[in-house]
Coordinates of C-alpha atoms in Angstrom, one line a residue:
Chain G
M856 CA 109.8 64.3 79.5
P857 CA 111.9 67.5 79.6
E858 CA 114.1 68.0 76.5
T859 CA 115.9 70.7 78.4
L860 CA 115.5 71.3 82.1
P861 CA 113.5 74.4 83.0
E862 CA 115.7 77.2 84.3
N863 CA 114.1 77.3 87.7
S864 CA 114.4 73.6 88.3
V865 CA 116.9 72.0 90.7
G866 CA 117.8 69.9 87.6
L867 CA 118.9 66.3 87.7
V868 CA 119.1 64.8 91.2
T869 CA 120.3 61.5 92.6
P870 CA 118.9 60.1 95.9
Q871 CA 121.4 59.0 98.6
T872 CA 120.9 56.3 101.1
Y873 CA 121.9 56.8 104.7
T874 CA 122.4 53.9 107.0
F875 CA 121.7 54.0 110.8
D876 CA 122.9 51.3 113.1
E877 CA 122.0 52.7 116.4
P878 CA 118.6 51.2 117.4
L879 CA 115.6 53.6 117.1
V880 CA 113.2 53.0 119.9
L881 CA 109.7 53.6 118.6
A882 CA 106.6 54.9 120.3
S883 CA 105.1 51.5 120.1
G884 CA 107.8 50.2 122.4
R885 CA 109.4 48.1 119.7
S886 CA 112.7 49.2 118.1
L887 CA 114.4 49.2 114.7
D888 CA 117.9 48.1 115.2
H889 CA 119.0 49.1 111.8
Y890 CA 117.4 51.2 109.2
E891 CA 118.0 53.1 106.0
L892 CA 116.7 56.4 104.8
V893 CA 116.6 57.5 101.2
V894 CA 117.3 61.2 100.9
E895 CA 117.5 63.9 98.3
T896 CA 119.0 67.3 98.8
Y897 CA 118.8 70.5 96.8
G898 CA 121.1 73.6 97.1
E899 CA 124.2 73.9 99.1
L900 CA 124.7 73.7 102.9
N901 CA 126.4 76.9 103.9
A902 CA 129.5 77.1 106.2
Q903 CA 127.5 77.9 109.3
K904 CA 125.1 75.1 108.4
S905 CA 122.4 77.6 109.1
N906 CA 120.4 77.4 105.9
A907 CA 119.0 73.9 106.1
V908 CA 115.3 73.3 105.4
L909 CA 113.7 69.9 106.1
I910 CA 110.8 68.9 103.8
C911 CA 108.4 66.4 105.4
H912 CA 106.3 64.4 103.0
A913 CA 102.6 63.6 103.1
L914 CA 100.9 60.3 103.0
S915 CA 101.9 59.2 99.5
G916 CA 105.0 61.3 99.1
N917 CA 108.6 60.4 99.2
H918 CA 112.1 61.8 99.1
H919 CA 111.7 62.9 95.5
A920 CA 110.3 66.4 96.1
A921 CA 112.0 68.4 93.3
G922 CA 113.9 68.1 90.0
Y923 CA 114.2 65.0 87.7
H924 CA 116.0 61.7 88.2
S925 CA 116.8 61.5 84.5
M926 CA 116.0 63.2 81.2
D927 CA 113.4 60.4 80.6
D928 CA 111.3 61.4 83.6
H929 CA 107.9 62.5 82.5
K930 CA 107.4 64.6 85.6
P931 CA 109.5 66.2 88.4
G932 CA 109.3 65.7 92.1
W933 CA 106.0 66.2 94.0
W934 CA 106.7 69.7 95.3
D935 CA 108.8 70.9 92.3
A936 CA 106.6 73.9 91.8
Y937 CA 107.7 75.4 95.1
I938 CA 111.3 74.2 95.4
G939 CA 114.1 75.6 93.3
P940 CA 116.0 78.7 92.3
N941 CA 113.9 81.8 93.1
K942 CA 111.0 79.7 94.2
P943 CA 109.5 80.0 97.7
M944 CA 111.9 77.2 99.0
D945 CA 114.8 78.9 97.2
T946 CA 117.8 76.7 96.5
N947 CA 119.9 79.8 96.0
K948 CA 119.4 80.5 99.7
F949 CA 118.5 77.2 101.3
F950 CA 119.9 73.7 101.5
I951 CA 116.9 71.5 101.3
V952 CA 116.6 68.0 102.6
S953 CA 113.8 65.7 101.6
L954 CA 113.5 62.1 102.7
N955 CA 111.4 59.0 102.4
N956 CA 110.2 58.3 105.9
I957 CA 110.7 54.9 107.5
G958 CA 107.8 52.7 106.8
G959 CA 107.8 54.1 103.3
C960 CA 108.0 52.2 100.0
H961 CA 110.6 54.1 98.0
G962 CA 113.8 52.7 99.4
S963 CA 113.7 53.6 103.1
T964 CA 113.3 50.8 105.5
G965 CA 109.7 49.7 105.4
P966 CA 107.3 46.7 105.1
Q967 CA 108.9 45.7 101.8
T968 CA 112.5 45.5 103.1
L969 CA 113.9 42.4 104.6
N970 CA 113.5 41.9 108.3
P971 CA 117.1 40.9 109.4
A972 CA 115.6 38.6 112.1
T973 CA 113.8 36.4 109.6
G974 CA 115.4 37.1 106.3
K975 CA 111.9 37.7 104.9
P976 CA 110.2 41.0 104.0
W977 CA 108.7 42.7 107.1
G978 CA 105.2 42.7 105.6
A979 CA 102.5 43.0 108.2
D980 CA 105.1 42.6 111.0
F981 CA 106.7 46.0 110.3
P982 CA 106.3 48.0 113.6
N983 CA 103.4 50.5 113.9
L984 CA 104.7 54.0 113.6
R985 CA 103.7 57.4 115.0
V986 CA 104.6 60.8 113.6
R987 CA 107.1 61.3 116.4
D988 CA 109.1 58.2 115.2
W989 CA 109.6 59.9 111.9
V990 CA 110.6 63.1 113.6
H991 CA 113.2 61.2 115.7
S992 CA 114.6 59.4 112.7
Q993 CA 114.8 62.8 110.9
A994 CA 116.7 64.3 113.9
R995 CA 119.2 61.4 113.5
L996 CA 119.5 62.3 109.8
A997 CA 120.1 66.0 110.8
D998 CA 122.9 64.8 113.1
K999 CA 124.5 62.8 110.3
L1000 CA 124.3 65.9 108.0
G1001 CA 125.9 68.0 110.7
I1002 CA 122.7 70.2 111.0
E1003 CA 122.2 71.4 114.5
K1004 CA 119.2 73.6 113.8
W1005 CA 116.9 73.7 110.8
A1006 CA 116.2 77.2 109.4
A1007 CA 112.8 75.7 108.7
V1008 CA 110.9 72.5 108.9
V1009 CA 108.2 72.5 106.2
G1010 CA 105.3 70.2 105.5
G1011 CA 101.9 69.9 104.0
S1012 CA 99.1 67.7 105.4
L1013 CA 100.8 64.7 107.2
G1014 CA 104.0 66.6 106.5
G1015 CA 102.7 69.5 108.5
M1016 CA 102.0 67.2 111.4
Q1017 CA 105.7 66.2 111.4
A1018 CA 106.7 69.9 111.3
M1019 CA 104.4 70.6 114.3
R1020 CA 105.8 67.6 116.2
W1021 CA 109.4 68.8 115.5
A1022 CA 108.5 72.1 117.2
L1023 CA 107.6 70.3 120.3
E1024 CA 110.1 67.4 120.3
Y1025 CA 113.2 69.4 119.4
P1026 CA 112.4 73.1 120.2
D1027 CA 116.0 74.0 120.1
R1028 CA 116.6 72.6 116.6
I1029 CA 114.0 74.4 114.6
Q1030 CA 113.7 78.1 113.8
H1031 CA 110.6 78.2 111.6
C1032 CA 107.8 75.7 111.4
V1033 CA 105.8 75.9 108.2
V1034 CA 102.5 74.0 108.4
I1035 CA 100.4 73.9 105.2
A1036 CA 96.9 72.4 104.8
S1037 CA 97.2 70.4 108.1
A1038 CA 95.5 70.0 111.5
M1039 CA 96.5 69.3 115.1
R1040 CA 94.6 66.1 114.9
L1041 CA 92.1 64.3 112.7
T1042 CA 88.3 64.5 113.0
A1043 CA 86.1 61.5 113.2
Q1044 CA 85.2 62.0 109.6
N1045 CA 88.9 62.0 108.6
I1046 CA 89.4 58.8 110.5
A1047 CA 86.3 57.3 108.9
F1048 CA 87.7 57.9 105.4
N1049 CA 91.0 56.4 106.4
H1050 CA 89.2 53.4 107.8
A1051 CA 87.2 53.0 104.5
A1052 CA 90.5 53.1 102.6
R1053 CA 92.2 50.6 104.9
E1054 CA 89.1 48.3 104.7
A1055 CA 89.4 48.2 100.9
I1056 CA 93.0 47.0 101.3
L1057 CA 92.6 44.6 104.3
T1058 CA 89.6 42.8 102.6
D1059 CA 91.4 42.3 99.3
P1060 CA 91.9 38.5 99.0
D1061 CA 95.3 39.2 97.7
F1062 CA 96.3 41.0 100.9
H1063 CA 97.1 37.9 102.8
G1064 CA 97.1 39.7 106.2
G1065 CA 99.9 41.9 104.8
N1066 CA 102.2 39.1 103.8
Y1067 CA 101.4 39.3 100.1
Q1068 CA 105.0 39.4 99.0
Q1069 CA 105.6 35.9 100.5
N1070 CA 102.5 34.8 98.6
D1071 CA 103.6 36.4 95.4
T1072 CA 100.5 38.5 95.1
L1073 CA 99.7 42.2 95.3
P1074 CA 96.4 43.7 96.7
I1075 CA 96.1 45.9 93.6
R1076 CA 92.3 46.2 93.7
G1077 CA 92.2 47.1 97.4
L1078 CA 95.0 49.6 97.1
S1079 CA 93.3 51.2 94.0
T1080 CA 90.0 51.5 95.8
A1081 CA 91.8 53.0 98.9
R1082 CA 93.4 55.5 96.6
V1083 CA 90.1 56.4 95.0
I1084 CA 88.5 57.0 98.4
A1085 CA 91.4 59.2 99.5
H1086 CA 91.6 61.0 96.2
L1087 CA 87.9 62.0 96.5
T1088 CA 88.7 63.7 99.8
Y1089 CA 91.6 65.6 98.3
L1090 CA 89.5 67.3 95.6
S1091 CA 86.7 69.8 96.0
D1092 CA 83.2 69.6 94.6
D1093 CA 83.7 72.9 92.7
G1094 CA 87.1 72.0 91.4
M1095 CA 86.0 68.6 90.2
D1096 CA 83.0 70.1 88.5
K1097 CA 85.2 72.7 86.7
K1098 CA 87.7 70.1 85.5
F1099 CA 85.4 67.2 84.6
G1100 CA 81.8 68.3 84.8
R1101 CA 79.5 65.6 83.5
D1102 CA 81.6 65.1 80.4
L1103 CA 81.7 61.6 79.0
R1104 CA 84.7 59.5 78.2
S1105 CA 82.7 56.9 76.3
G1106 CA 79.1 55.9 75.6
S1107 CA 76.1 58.2 75.2
F1108 CA 72.8 58.9 76.9
Q1109 CA 70.8 58.4 73.8
Q1110 CA 67.6 56.6 74.5
G1111 CA 67.3 53.2 73.1
S1112 CA 70.9 52.5 73.7
E1113 CA 72.1 50.1 76.4
D1114 CA 75.7 51.0 76.1
L1115 CA 77.3 51.9 79.4
V1116 CA 78.6 55.4 79.7
E1117 CA 81.9 56.3 81.4
F1118 CA 82.2 59.8 82.8
Q1119 CA 85.5 61.6 82.5
I1120 CA 85.8 61.7 86.3
E1121 CA 85.5 57.9 86.5
S1122 CA 88.2 57.4 83.9
Y1123 CA 90.4 59.9 85.7
L1124 CA 90.0 58.3 89.1
R1125 CA 90.6 54.8 87.5
Y1126 CA 93.8 56.0 85.8
Q1127 CA 95.1 57.7 89.0
A1128 CA 94.3 54.6 91.1
D1129 CA 95.9 52.2 88.6
S1130 CA 99.1 54.1 88.4
F1131 CA 99.2 54.6 92.2
S1132 CA 98.7 51.0 93.0
K1133 CA 101.7 50.1 90.8
V1134 CA 104.1 52.3 92.6
F1135 CA 102.8 52.2 96.2
D1136 CA 102.8 49.6 98.8
A1137 CA 99.6 48.5 100.6
N1138 CA 101.3 47.9 103.9
T1139 CA 102.8 51.4 103.8
Y1140 CA 99.4 52.8 103.0
V1141 CA 97.9 51.1 106.1
L1142 CA 100.8 52.1 108.3
M1143 CA 100.8 55.8 107.2
T1144 CA 97.0 56.3 107.5
R1145 CA 97.3 54.8 111.0
A1146 CA 100.0 57.3 111.9
L1147 CA 97.7 60.0 110.7
D1148 CA 94.8 58.7 112.8
Y1149 CA 96.9 58.5 115.9
F1150 CA 98.4 61.9 115.6
D1151 CA 97.2 64.3 118.3
L1152 CA 99.5 67.2 119.0
A1153 CA 98.1 67.9 122.5
R1154 CA 97.3 64.4 123.8
E1155 CA 100.2 64.4 126.2
Y1156 CA 99.5 67.9 127.3
N1157 CA 96.1 67.3 128.8
N1158 CA 94.5 67.8 125.4
D1159 CA 95.4 71.4 125.7
P1160 CA 97.1 72.6 122.5
V1161 CA 98.1 75.9 124.2
A1162 CA 100.0 74.0 126.9
A1163 CA 101.5 71.9 124.1
L1164 CA 102.6 74.8 121.9
K1165 CA 104.1 76.7 124.9
N1166 CA 107.0 74.3 124.5
A1167 CA 107.8 75.6 121.0
L1168 CA 110.5 78.2 120.5
C1169 CA 110.2 78.6 116.8
K1170 CA 108.1 80.9 114.6
F1171 CA 105.2 79.6 112.7
L1172 CA 103.7 80.0 109.2
I1173 CA 100.3 78.4 108.8
I1174 CA 98.6 78.3 105.4
S1175 CA 95.2 76.9 104.6
F1176 CA 93.0 76.6 101.4
T1177 CA 89.4 77.6 101.2
S1178 CA 88.1 74.5 99.4
D1179 CA 90.1 72.1 101.5
W1180 CA 87.4 70.2 103.3
R1181 CA 89.7 67.4 104.5
F1182 CA 91.7 69.8 106.6
S1183 CA 89.6 72.9 106.4
P1184 CA 90.8 76.4 107.2
E1185 CA 89.0 76.2 110.5
R1186 CA 91.4 73.4 111.5
S1187 CA 94.3 75.7 110.7
K1188 CA 92.7 78.6 112.6
Q1189 CA 92.4 76.4 115.7
M1190 CA 96.2 76.0 115.6
V1191 CA 96.7 79.7 115.0
N1192 CA 94.4 80.5 118.0
A1193 CA 96.3 78.1 120.2
L1194 CA 99.6 79.7 119.1
I1195 CA 98.3 83.2 119.9
R1196 CA 97.2 82.0 123.3
A1197 CA 100.6 80.5 123.9
D1198 CA 102.2 83.8 122.9
K1199 CA 104.1 82.4 120.0
D1200 CA 104.9 84.2 116.7
V1201 CA 102.6 83.2 113.9
V1202 CA 101.6 84.3 110.4
Y1203 CA 98.4 82.9 109.0
G1204 CA 97.2 83.0 105.4
K1205 CA 94.1 81.6 103.9
V1206 CA 94.4 81.0 100.2
N1207 CA 91.4 81.1 97.9
S1208 CA 91.6 78.0 95.9
Q1209 CA 89.4 75.5 94.1
F1210 CA 91.9 72.6 94.3
G1211 CA 90.8 71.2 97.7
H1212 CA 93.3 69.5 100.0
D1213 CA 95.6 68.9 97.0
A1214 CA 96.0 72.7 96.6
F1215 CA 99.3 72.7 98.5
L1216 CA 100.9 70.8 95.6
I1217 CA 99.3 72.6 92.7
P1218 CA 101.5 75.0 90.7
N1219 CA 100.7 78.5 89.6
Q1220 CA 98.7 79.7 92.5
Q1221 CA 99.8 83.3 92.9
R1222 CA 98.4 83.9 96.4
Y1223 CA 99.9 80.7 97.8
W1224 CA 103.2 81.5 96.2
D1225 CA 103.3 85.1 97.5
L1226 CA 102.5 84.1 101.1
F1227 CA 105.0 81.3 101.1
N1228 CA 107.7 83.2 99.2
R1229 CA 107.6 86.4 101.3
Y1230 CA 107.7 84.4 104.5
M1231 CA 110.6 82.2 103.4
K1232 CA 112.5 85.4 102.2
K1233 CA 112.3 86.9 105.6
I1234 CA 114.0 83.9 107.2
E1235 CA 117.6 84.9 108.2
V1236 CA 120.4 82.5 107.4
N1237 CA 123.7 83.8 108.7
D1238 CA 126.8 82.6 107.1
Chain M
M120 CA 106.9 108.3 111.8
R121 CA 103.2 109.0 111.4
I122 CA 101.9 111.4 114.0
D123 CA 99.0 109.1 114.9
H124 CA 101.5 106.3 115.5
T125 CA 103.5 108.5 117.8
I126 CA 100.5 109.2 119.9
I127 CA 99.4 105.6 120.0
E128 CA 102.9 104.6 121.0
S129 CA 102.8 106.9 123.9
W130 CA 99.6 105.1 125.1
V131 CA 101.0 101.6 124.9
K132 CA 102.8 100.1 127.9
P133 CA 106.3 98.7 127.2
N134 CA 106.6 94.9 127.1
S135 CA 102.8 94.5 126.8
R136 CA 100.6 92.4 124.5
V137 CA 99.0 94.2 121.7
L138 CA 96.3 93.2 119.1
D139 CA 96.0 95.5 116.1
L140 CA 92.7 95.1 114.3
G141 CA 93.1 96.0 110.6
C142 CA 96.9 96.2 111.0
G143 CA 97.5 97.4 107.4
D144 CA 101.1 97.0 106.4
G145 CA 102.1 96.2 110.0
S146 CA 104.2 99.4 110.4
L147 CA 102.5 100.3 113.7
L148 CA 103.2 96.9 115.3
K149 CA 106.7 96.9 113.9
S150 CA 107.6 100.2 115.5
L151 CA 105.8 99.2 118.8
H152 CA 107.9 96.1 118.8
E153 CA 111.1 98.0 118.1
R154 CA 110.6 100.8 120.5
K155 CA 108.4 99.4 123.2
N156 CA 109.3 95.7 123.0
I157 CA 105.6 94.7 122.8
H158 CA 104.5 91.3 121.6
G159 CA 101.9 91.9 119.0
Y160 CA 99.5 90.4 116.5
G161 CA 97.8 92.1 113.6
I162 CA 94.6 91.0 111.9
E163 CA 94.2 91.9 108.3
I164 CA 92.0 91.0 105.4
N165 CA 93.6 92.8 102.5
S166 CA 96.0 90.4 100.7
E167 CA 98.6 93.1 99.7
N168 CA 98.7 94.4 103.3
I169 CA 99.2 90.9 104.6
L170 CA 102.3 90.5 102.4
R171 CA 103.7 93.8 103.5
S172 CA 103.1 92.8 107.1
I173 CA 105.1 89.6 106.5
E174 CA 107.9 91.8 105.1
N175 CA 107.7 94.0 108.2
G176 CA 108.2 90.8 110.2
I177 CA 105.1 91.1 112.3
N178 CA 102.6 88.4 113.3
V179 CA 99.8 88.8 110.8
I180 CA 96.6 86.7 110.8
E181 CA 94.3 86.7 107.8
Q182 CA 90.8 87.1 109.2
D183 CA 87.6 89.0 108.5
L184 CA 86.9 91.3 111.4
D185 CA 83.2 91.5 110.4
K186 CA 82.9 87.8 111.1
G187 CA 83.6 88.5 114.8
L188 CA 86.4 88.1 117.3
S189 CA 85.1 85.2 119.4
D190 CA 88.4 83.4 118.9
Y191 CA 90.1 85.8 121.2
D192 CA 89.8 85.3 125.0
D193 CA 88.6 87.8 127.5
Q194 CA 91.3 90.3 128.7
S195 CA 94.0 88.4 126.8
F196 CA 95.6 91.5 125.5
D197 CA 96.8 94.7 127.3
T198 CA 95.8 96.9 124.4
V199 CA 93.6 96.4 121.4
V200 CA 94.1 98.9 118.6
M201 CA 91.9 99.8 115.7
S202 CA 93.4 102.5 113.6
Q203 CA 91.4 104.1 110.7
T204 CA 89.3 101.0 110.4
I205 CA 86.2 101.3 112.6
Q206 CA 84.3 103.3 109.9
T207 CA 84.6 100.2 107.6
M208 CA 83.0 97.8 110.2
Q209 CA 79.5 96.5 109.8
Y210 CA 78.7 97.0 113.5
P211 CA 81.2 99.5 115.0
D212 CA 79.4 99.4 118.4
L213 CA 79.8 95.6 118.6
V214 CA 83.5 95.9 117.6
L215 CA 84.1 98.4 120.3
H216 CA 82.5 96.0 122.9
E217 CA 84.6 93.2 121.6
M218 CA 87.8 95.3 121.8
L219 CA 87.2 96.0 125.5
R220 CA 86.3 92.4 126.2
I221 CA 89.6 91.2 124.7
G222 CA 91.8 94.1 125.9
R223 CA 92.2 96.0 129.1
Q224 CA 92.2 99.2 127.1
C225 CA 91.5 100.0 123.5
I226 CA 92.7 102.7 121.1
V227 CA 90.5 103.8 118.3
T228 CA 91.4 106.2 115.6
F229 CA 89.1 107.3 112.8
P230 CA 88.6 110.1 110.2
N231 CA 86.3 112.9 111.3
F232 CA 83.3 113.3 109.1
G233 CA 82.5 116.5 111.0
H234 CA 85.6 118.2 109.5
W235 CA 84.7 121.5 107.8
K236 CA 85.8 120.3 104.4
A237 CA 83.4 117.4 104.5
R238 CA 80.6 119.7 105.7
W239 CA 81.5 122.3 103.1
H240 CA 81.4 119.7 100.3
L241 CA 78.0 118.4 101.3
V242 CA 76.5 121.9 101.8
I243 CA 77.9 123.5 98.6
N244 CA 77.9 120.6 96.2
G245 CA 75.0 118.6 97.6
K246 CA 77.2 115.5 97.1
M247 CA 79.1 113.1 99.4
P248 CA 82.6 114.5 100.0
V249 CA 85.4 113.1 97.9
S250 CA 88.8 114.4 98.9
D251 CA 92.4 113.4 99.5
L252 CA 91.1 112.5 103.0
L253 CA 88.2 110.5 101.8
P254 CA 89.2 109.4 98.3
Y255 CA 86.1 107.3 97.5
E256 CA 82.8 107.7 95.8
W257 CA 79.8 106.8 98.0
Y258 CA 79.2 103.6 96.1
N259 CA 82.7 102.1 96.3
T260 CA 83.9 103.4 99.7
P261 CA 84.9 100.8 102.2
N262 CA 83.9 103.4 104.8
I263 CA 80.3 102.5 105.6
H264 CA 79.9 104.0 109.0
F265 CA 81.2 107.5 109.1
C266 CA 80.9 109.5 112.2
T267 CA 82.0 112.7 113.7
F268 CA 83.9 113.1 117.0
R269 CA 80.7 114.1 118.6
D270 CA 78.8 111.0 117.3
F271 CA 81.6 108.8 118.6
E272 CA 81.5 110.4 122.1
T273 CA 77.8 109.9 122.2
L274 CA 78.3 106.2 121.5
C275 CA 80.9 105.9 124.2
E276 CA 78.7 107.6 126.7
A277 CA 75.7 105.4 125.8
H278 CA 77.8 102.3 126.4
N279 CA 79.4 103.6 129.6
L280 CA 82.9 103.6 128.2
T281 CA 85.5 105.7 129.9
T282 CA 87.7 107.9 127.7
L283 CA 91.2 108.0 129.2
N284 CA 92.7 110.2 126.5
R285 CA 91.6 112.0 123.3
E286 CA 93.9 113.5 120.8
V287 CA 92.9 115.3 117.6
I288 CA 95.1 115.8 114.6
G289 CA 94.4 118.8 112.3
S290 CA 95.6 119.2 108.8
G291 CA 98.5 121.6 108.1
A292 CA 99.6 124.3 110.5
I293 CA 96.4 126.3 110.5
G294 CA 94.2 123.2 110.9
S295 CA 96.3 122.1 113.8
A296 CA 95.9 125.5 115.5
L297 CA 92.2 125.7 114.8
Q298 CA 91.4 122.2 115.9
K299 CA 92.3 123.1 119.5
F300 CA 89.5 125.7 119.4
H301 CA 86.9 123.5 117.6
P302 CA 88.2 119.9 117.2
N303 CA 85.0 118.6 115.6
L304 CA 85.2 121.2 112.9
F305 CA 88.9 121.3 112.3
G306 CA 90.2 117.9 113.4
V307 CA 91.0 115.5 110.6
T308 CA 91.7 112.4 112.7
A309 CA 90.7 111.5 116.2
L310 CA 92.4 109.2 118.6
Y311 CA 90.7 107.8 121.6
R312 CA 92.0 105.7 124.4
L313 CA 89.1 103.9 126.1
T314 CA 88.5 101.5 128.9
K315 CA 85.4 100.1 130.5

């Protein structure tokens, strides 16, 4: 918990709820007649409304990207290291908007909220979502905020996919597209990991086909296991070894002893999974991993990413991390190559990092900071 | 503006597509964009250069040229430039081939190892030349494949490459005058425009 707020923090922030009553037709064909989005903003919107930056969150993220909700918070928002005064997403320059996507479990309309048609929580009946549904809901949010064009749409991982989708769906409304540790679509291996995580949830006896709220249960074990599976794919072999090695949390290998040993890595994963399963919703997890699996930037363009990206009008910054094996640098390079073929402006940086896929969230990585910072500094916002 | 950049600029068609291999701080692409309205991409591996290229507002791609250029399509650029970099390549001849596969023409510039100062240094001191032109010791130089103008021309001939233009830059007024009479001895930097 911070006794005083760090100087380069956006400080104390309060989420706002925005209500939308115009039906949102989803890619699935169903529609949400009414929905709410929980939003945080940092910095000030300028008079020309030309300095707005949209942050799109990844799988387990939400609207709380920077700052603290209260002086009792033990940690800041999930991207605090890179959002704030004089940080790459500089709040002295930009007005930053971060939201919890629909389908989320941190206040925006999702499986936990009440379905107005039944008066019960949506649960398993919440509509399937695609990345484009989030992008459309974000465009409505931009309308509400009076933002005609984002100076940048920025996202890591699943957030990067939203940023890419923005570039194709609303080419006139985005000036820069920043895609970090992401890919134009998942590989079979990515989908396999998501499948394993979902299986853990779906087979938990407390899941009740997704209607656990009505049954007064929570599929804690399934969600924890799903989180462990996902977490493993976010870390790198080298990084885990440096941080945990084969260190023991308890027990010993002494011969003649039958005591079970617990490795530090086991204890860490268990702790992370436990805390995650208390704050995250299993239905949201299933829904968001499916959106990830379905995402394919070029599907409607004859599977030709060049044809897809020709529709973009913005400039691109693509960043990858060397030890990210979930979305490896090669996946980013595929996007860069397609952008070059499509004759689009693109900057690509590959950051040496041991932090695996998680690297985009990890503070104090100078190279990542420099690339991100210099690029964002070059963005012109006229007032 | 650097004299070699001025010469390169005169060889690049307006509104064309340019790939700069080893683009450094991006200043060549920046001026080509400003003065000739080209659409360009630079490839660079040095992290500080990449940041300066971003500041110069050019498209810079972090990539190791020694790992090949197979990502780039045949004849997808009008001009492929490699300025003061070919001598650092593991396989300069393969790079040259790749440049002319990707581009309709290529422009190569490199320091001349046949310059009299380099020759003088080796003859008199019996040591590899270290000078303001070549400020490295043999063991830490990034320049692993030095050649003279004559060597380079032999390579081009052997591979049936057509030289469209050659320019030689001397050092100082005397060097500039003398290089016309014996470029391989008095030229510091050579610029070639090649096609297949």
